[in-house]
mmCIF file of C-alpha atoms in Angstrom:
data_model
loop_
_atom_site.group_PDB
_atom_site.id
_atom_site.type_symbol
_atom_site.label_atom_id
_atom_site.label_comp_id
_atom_site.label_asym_id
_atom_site.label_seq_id
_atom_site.Cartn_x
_atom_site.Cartn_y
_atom_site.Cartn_z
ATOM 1 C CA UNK A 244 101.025 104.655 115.188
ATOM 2 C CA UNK A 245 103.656 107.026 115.342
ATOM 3 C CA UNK A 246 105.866 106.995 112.215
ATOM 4 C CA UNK A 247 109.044 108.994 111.406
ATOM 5 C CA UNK A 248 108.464 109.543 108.034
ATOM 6 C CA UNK A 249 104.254 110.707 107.243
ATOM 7 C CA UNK A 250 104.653 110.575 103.670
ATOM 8 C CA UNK A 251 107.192 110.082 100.633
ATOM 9 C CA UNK A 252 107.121 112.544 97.642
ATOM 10 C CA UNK A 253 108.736 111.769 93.882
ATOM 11 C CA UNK A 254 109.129 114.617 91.954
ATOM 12 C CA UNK A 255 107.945 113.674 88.110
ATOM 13 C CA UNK A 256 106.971 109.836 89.132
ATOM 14 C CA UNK A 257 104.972 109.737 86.029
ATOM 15 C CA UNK A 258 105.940 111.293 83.306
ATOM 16 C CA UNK A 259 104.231 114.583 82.179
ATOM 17 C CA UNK A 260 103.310 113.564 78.849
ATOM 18 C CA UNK A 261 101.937 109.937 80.186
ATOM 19 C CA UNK A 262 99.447 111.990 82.679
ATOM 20 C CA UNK A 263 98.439 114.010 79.745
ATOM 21 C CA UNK A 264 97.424 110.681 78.038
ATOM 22 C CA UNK A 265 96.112 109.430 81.222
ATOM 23 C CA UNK A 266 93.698 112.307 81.433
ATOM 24 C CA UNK A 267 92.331 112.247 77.672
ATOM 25 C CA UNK A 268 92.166 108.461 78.273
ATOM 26 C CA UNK A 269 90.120 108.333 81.431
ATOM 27 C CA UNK A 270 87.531 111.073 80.417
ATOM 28 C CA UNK A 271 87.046 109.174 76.796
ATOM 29 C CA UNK A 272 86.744 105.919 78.643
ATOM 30 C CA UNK A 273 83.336 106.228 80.448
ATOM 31 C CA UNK A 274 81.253 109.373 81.587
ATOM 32 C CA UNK A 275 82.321 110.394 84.920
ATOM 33 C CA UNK A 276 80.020 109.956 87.823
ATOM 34 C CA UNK A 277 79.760 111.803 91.691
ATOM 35 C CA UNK A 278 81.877 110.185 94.017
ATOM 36 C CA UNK A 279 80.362 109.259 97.350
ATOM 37 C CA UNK A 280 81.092 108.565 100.662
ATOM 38 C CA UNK A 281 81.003 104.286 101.154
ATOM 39 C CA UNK A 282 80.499 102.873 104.678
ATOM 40 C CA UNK A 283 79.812 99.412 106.042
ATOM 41 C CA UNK A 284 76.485 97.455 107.088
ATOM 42 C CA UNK A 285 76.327 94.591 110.040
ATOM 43 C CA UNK A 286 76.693 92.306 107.120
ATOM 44 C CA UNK A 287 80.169 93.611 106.162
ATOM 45 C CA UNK A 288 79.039 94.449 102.988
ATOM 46 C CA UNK A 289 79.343 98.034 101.408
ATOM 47 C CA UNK A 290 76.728 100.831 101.692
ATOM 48 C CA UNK A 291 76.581 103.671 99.539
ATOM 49 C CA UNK A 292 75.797 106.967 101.137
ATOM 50 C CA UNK A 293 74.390 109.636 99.055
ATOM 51 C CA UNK A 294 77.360 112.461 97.902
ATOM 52 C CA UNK A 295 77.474 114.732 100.560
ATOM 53 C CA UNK A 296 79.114 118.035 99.811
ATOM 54 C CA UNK A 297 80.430 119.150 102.638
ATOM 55 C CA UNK A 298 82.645 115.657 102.955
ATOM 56 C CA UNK A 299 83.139 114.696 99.464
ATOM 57 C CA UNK A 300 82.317 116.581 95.911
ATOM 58 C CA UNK A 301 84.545 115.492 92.872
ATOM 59 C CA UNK A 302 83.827 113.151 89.916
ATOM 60 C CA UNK A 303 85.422 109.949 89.440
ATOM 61 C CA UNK A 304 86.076 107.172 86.908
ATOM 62 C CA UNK A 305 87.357 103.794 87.448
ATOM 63 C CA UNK A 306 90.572 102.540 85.655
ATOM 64 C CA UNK A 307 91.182 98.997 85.548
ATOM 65 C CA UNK A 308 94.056 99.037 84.062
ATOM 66 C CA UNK A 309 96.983 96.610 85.224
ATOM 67 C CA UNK A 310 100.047 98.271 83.649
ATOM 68 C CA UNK A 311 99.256 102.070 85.485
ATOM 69 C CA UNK A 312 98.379 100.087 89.126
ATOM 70 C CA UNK A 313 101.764 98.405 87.848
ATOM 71 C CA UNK A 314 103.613 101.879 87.887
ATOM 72 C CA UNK A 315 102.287 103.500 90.956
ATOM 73 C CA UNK A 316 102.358 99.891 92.635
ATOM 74 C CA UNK A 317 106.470 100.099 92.140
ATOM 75 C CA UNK A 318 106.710 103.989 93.342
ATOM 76 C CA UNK A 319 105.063 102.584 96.552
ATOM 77 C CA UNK A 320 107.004 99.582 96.799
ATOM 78 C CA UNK A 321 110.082 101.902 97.327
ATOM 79 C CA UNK A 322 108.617 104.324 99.642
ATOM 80 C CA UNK A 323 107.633 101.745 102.218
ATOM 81 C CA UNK A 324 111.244 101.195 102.289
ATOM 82 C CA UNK A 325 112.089 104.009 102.099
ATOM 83 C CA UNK A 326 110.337 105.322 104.454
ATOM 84 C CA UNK A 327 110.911 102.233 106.888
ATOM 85 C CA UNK A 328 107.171 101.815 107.034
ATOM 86 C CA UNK A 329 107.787 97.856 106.134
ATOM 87 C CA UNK A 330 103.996 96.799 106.025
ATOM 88 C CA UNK A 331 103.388 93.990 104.299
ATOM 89 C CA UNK A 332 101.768 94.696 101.255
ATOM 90 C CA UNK A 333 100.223 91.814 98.702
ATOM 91 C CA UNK A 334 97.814 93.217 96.137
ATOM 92 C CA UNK A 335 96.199 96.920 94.706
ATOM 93 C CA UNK A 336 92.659 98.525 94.157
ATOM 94 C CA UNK A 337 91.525 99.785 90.964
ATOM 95 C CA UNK A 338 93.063 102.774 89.997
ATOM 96 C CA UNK A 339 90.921 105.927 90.785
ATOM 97 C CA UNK A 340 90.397 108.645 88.221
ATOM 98 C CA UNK A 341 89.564 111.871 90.386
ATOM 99 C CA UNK A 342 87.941 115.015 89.004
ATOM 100 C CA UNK A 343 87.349 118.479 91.085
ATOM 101 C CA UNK A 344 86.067 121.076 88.997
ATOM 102 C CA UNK A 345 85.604 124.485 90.831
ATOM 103 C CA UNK A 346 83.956 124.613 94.170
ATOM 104 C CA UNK A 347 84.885 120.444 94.625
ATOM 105 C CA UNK A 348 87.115 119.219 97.267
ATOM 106 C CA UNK A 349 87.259 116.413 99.737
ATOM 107 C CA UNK A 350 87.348 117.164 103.571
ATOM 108 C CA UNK A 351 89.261 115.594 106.182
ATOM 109 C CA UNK A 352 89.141 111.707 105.828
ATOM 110 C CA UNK A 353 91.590 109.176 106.190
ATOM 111 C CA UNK A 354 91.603 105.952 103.818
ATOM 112 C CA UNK A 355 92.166 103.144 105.847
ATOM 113 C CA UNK A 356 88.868 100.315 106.321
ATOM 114 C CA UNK A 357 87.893 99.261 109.639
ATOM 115 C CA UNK A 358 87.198 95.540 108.465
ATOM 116 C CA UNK A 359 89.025 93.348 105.844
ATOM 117 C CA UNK A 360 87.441 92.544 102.355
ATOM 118 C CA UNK A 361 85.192 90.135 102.525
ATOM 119 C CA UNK A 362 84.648 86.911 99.803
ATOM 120 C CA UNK A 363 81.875 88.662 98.581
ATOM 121 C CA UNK A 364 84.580 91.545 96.824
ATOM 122 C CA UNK A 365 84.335 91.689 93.243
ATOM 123 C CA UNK A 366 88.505 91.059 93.077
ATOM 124 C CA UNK A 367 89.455 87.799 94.830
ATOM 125 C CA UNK A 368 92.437 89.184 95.545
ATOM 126 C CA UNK A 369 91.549 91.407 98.253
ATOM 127 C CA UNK A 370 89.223 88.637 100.529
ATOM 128 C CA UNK A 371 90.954 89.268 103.985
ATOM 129 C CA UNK A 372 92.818 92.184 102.839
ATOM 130 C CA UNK A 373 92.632 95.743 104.074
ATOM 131 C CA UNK A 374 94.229 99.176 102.975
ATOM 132 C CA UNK A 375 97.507 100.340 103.875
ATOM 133 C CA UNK A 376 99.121 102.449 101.791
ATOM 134 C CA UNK A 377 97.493 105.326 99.292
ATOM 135 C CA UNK A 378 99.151 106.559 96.583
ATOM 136 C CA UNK A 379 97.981 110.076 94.859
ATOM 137 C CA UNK A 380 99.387 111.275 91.655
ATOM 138 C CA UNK A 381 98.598 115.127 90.124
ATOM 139 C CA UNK A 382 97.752 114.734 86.550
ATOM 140 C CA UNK A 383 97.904 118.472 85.256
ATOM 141 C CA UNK A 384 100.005 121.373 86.760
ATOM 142 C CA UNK A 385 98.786 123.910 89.048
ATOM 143 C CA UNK A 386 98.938 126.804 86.437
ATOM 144 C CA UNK A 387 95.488 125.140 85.183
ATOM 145 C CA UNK A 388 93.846 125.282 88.320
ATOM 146 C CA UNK A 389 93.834 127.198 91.170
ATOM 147 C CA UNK A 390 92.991 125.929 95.008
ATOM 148 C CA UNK A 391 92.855 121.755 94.907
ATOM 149 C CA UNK A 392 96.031 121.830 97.450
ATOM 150 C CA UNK A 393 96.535 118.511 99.062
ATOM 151 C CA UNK A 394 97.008 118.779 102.889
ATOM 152 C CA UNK A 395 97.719 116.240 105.729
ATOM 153 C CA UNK A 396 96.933 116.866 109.285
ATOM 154 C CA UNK A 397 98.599 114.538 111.784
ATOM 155 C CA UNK A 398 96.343 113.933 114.445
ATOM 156 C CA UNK A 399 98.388 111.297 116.814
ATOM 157 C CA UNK A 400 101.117 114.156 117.087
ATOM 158 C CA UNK A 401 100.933 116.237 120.550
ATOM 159 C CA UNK A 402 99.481 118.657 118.545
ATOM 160 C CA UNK A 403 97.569 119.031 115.777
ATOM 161 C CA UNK A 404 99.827 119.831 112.828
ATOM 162 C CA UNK A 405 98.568 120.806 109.382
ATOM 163 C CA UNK A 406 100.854 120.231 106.546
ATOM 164 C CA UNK A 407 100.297 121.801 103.256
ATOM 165 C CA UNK A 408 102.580 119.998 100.421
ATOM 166 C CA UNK A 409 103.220 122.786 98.051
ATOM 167 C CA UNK A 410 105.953 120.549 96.228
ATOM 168 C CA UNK A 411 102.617 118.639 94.758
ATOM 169 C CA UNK A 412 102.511 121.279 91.531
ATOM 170 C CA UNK A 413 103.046 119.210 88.531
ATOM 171 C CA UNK A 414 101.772 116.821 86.155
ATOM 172 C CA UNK A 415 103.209 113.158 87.266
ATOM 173 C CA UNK A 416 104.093 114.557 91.154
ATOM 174 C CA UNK A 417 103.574 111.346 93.089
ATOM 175 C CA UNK A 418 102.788 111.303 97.355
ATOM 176 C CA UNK A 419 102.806 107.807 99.248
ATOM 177 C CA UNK A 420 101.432 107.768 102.564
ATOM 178 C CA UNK A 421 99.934 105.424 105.111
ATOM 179 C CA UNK A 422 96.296 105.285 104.105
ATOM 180 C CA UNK A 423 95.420 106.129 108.041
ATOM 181 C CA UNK A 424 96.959 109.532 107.829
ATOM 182 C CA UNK A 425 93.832 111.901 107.719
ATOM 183 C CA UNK A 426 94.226 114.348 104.822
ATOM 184 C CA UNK A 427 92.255 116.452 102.556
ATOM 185 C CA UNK A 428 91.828 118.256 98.813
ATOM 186 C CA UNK A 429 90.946 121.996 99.510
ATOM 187 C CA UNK A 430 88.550 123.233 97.185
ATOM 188 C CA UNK A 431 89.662 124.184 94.043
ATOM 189 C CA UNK A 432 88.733 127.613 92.781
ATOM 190 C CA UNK A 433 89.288 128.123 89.387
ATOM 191 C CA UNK A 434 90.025 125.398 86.583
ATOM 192 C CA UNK A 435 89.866 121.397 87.053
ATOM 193 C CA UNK A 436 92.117 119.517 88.960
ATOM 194 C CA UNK A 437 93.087 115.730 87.704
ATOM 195 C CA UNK A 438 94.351 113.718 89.706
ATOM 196 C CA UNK A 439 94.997 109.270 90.601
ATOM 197 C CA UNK A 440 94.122 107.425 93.398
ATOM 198 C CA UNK A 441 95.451 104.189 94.386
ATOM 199 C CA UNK A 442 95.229 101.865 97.626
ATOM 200 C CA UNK A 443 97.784 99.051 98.080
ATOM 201 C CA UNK A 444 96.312 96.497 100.737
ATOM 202 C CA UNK A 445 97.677 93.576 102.671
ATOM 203 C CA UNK A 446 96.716 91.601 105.814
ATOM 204 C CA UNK A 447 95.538 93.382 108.672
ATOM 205 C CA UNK A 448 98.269 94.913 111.097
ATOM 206 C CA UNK A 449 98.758 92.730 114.354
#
């Protein structure tokens, strides 16, 4: 798929003082535990793969929480517009609460399924649904950490391009992007870096 537009960016989407609550909120809520790297059986049902560190090492915490997918849900609404993606888009994921303390990161990956949710999915919502659009908010500025920078690298171009978005520096900075662009979280070298995750699904593409 070759798009025109990779990725939409909204300066301030959230407000700073909201992503400060956001962050006290999430870490009070429950105790943060190793993200890992989920894959798929024959059964179509999900397999947990122990954290590896050289693909994934951050911390998260699950936020179901209606009015924030709410908020981030409307910021992507616009950008598929905007962006004259168009996909049709029907329902969210739980909001992911994303922790990399020094050393952590997340290599190259790209967020898209290979297979639709099946009826055995906790959220009824998403049975024959798969991921389209991701949605990644910073929740503290980059004066409190240093490293963490967000990068995409667009492999269906001629060649390969890696794109570093610097303008993702403060508290509430919002990115939309097709959840099959491959990107990554560079390891962060000093400080913590908060951030959201959110996928926005739909029927699959045909």
């Amino acid at each position: 798929m070759v798009l025109k537009n990779y990725w939409i960016f909204y300066k301030k989407g959230l407000p700073s003082h909201l992503c400060k609550d956001i962050v006290q909120y999430a870490l009070s809520k429950s105790k943060a535990v190793k993200a890992k790297v989920t894959s798929k059986n024959d059964k179509n049902q999900d397999v947990n793969v122990d954290p590896i560190k050289t693909v994934r090492d951050s911390e998260i915490i699950w936020l179901n929480d209606k009015w924030l997918a709410t908020k981030i849900l409307k910021m992507v609404q616009v950008a598929n517009i905007q962006a004259n993606w168009n996909f049709n888009i029907s329902t969210t994921e739980e909001v992911q609460f994303t922790i990399y303390k020094q050393g952590m990161h997340y290599s190259w990956h790209c967020d898209e399924n290979d297979y639709v949710y099946p009826e055995t999915v906790n959220d009824k919502n998403l049975i024959g649904k798969t991921r389209k659009i991701s949605a990644a908010v910073l929740l503290n500025n980059v004066e409190e950490f240093r490293g963490g920078e967000f990068e995409f690298d667009y492999r269906n171009r001629q060649y390969t391009n890696i794109e570093t978005v610097y303008n993702l520096e403060s508290a509430g900075d919002v990115i939309v992007f097709p959840s099959n662009t491959w990107h990554r979280v560079r390891p962060v070298s000093h400080g913590v870096r908060y951030s959201l995750v959110m996928w926005v699904c739909g029927e699959p593409f045909k």
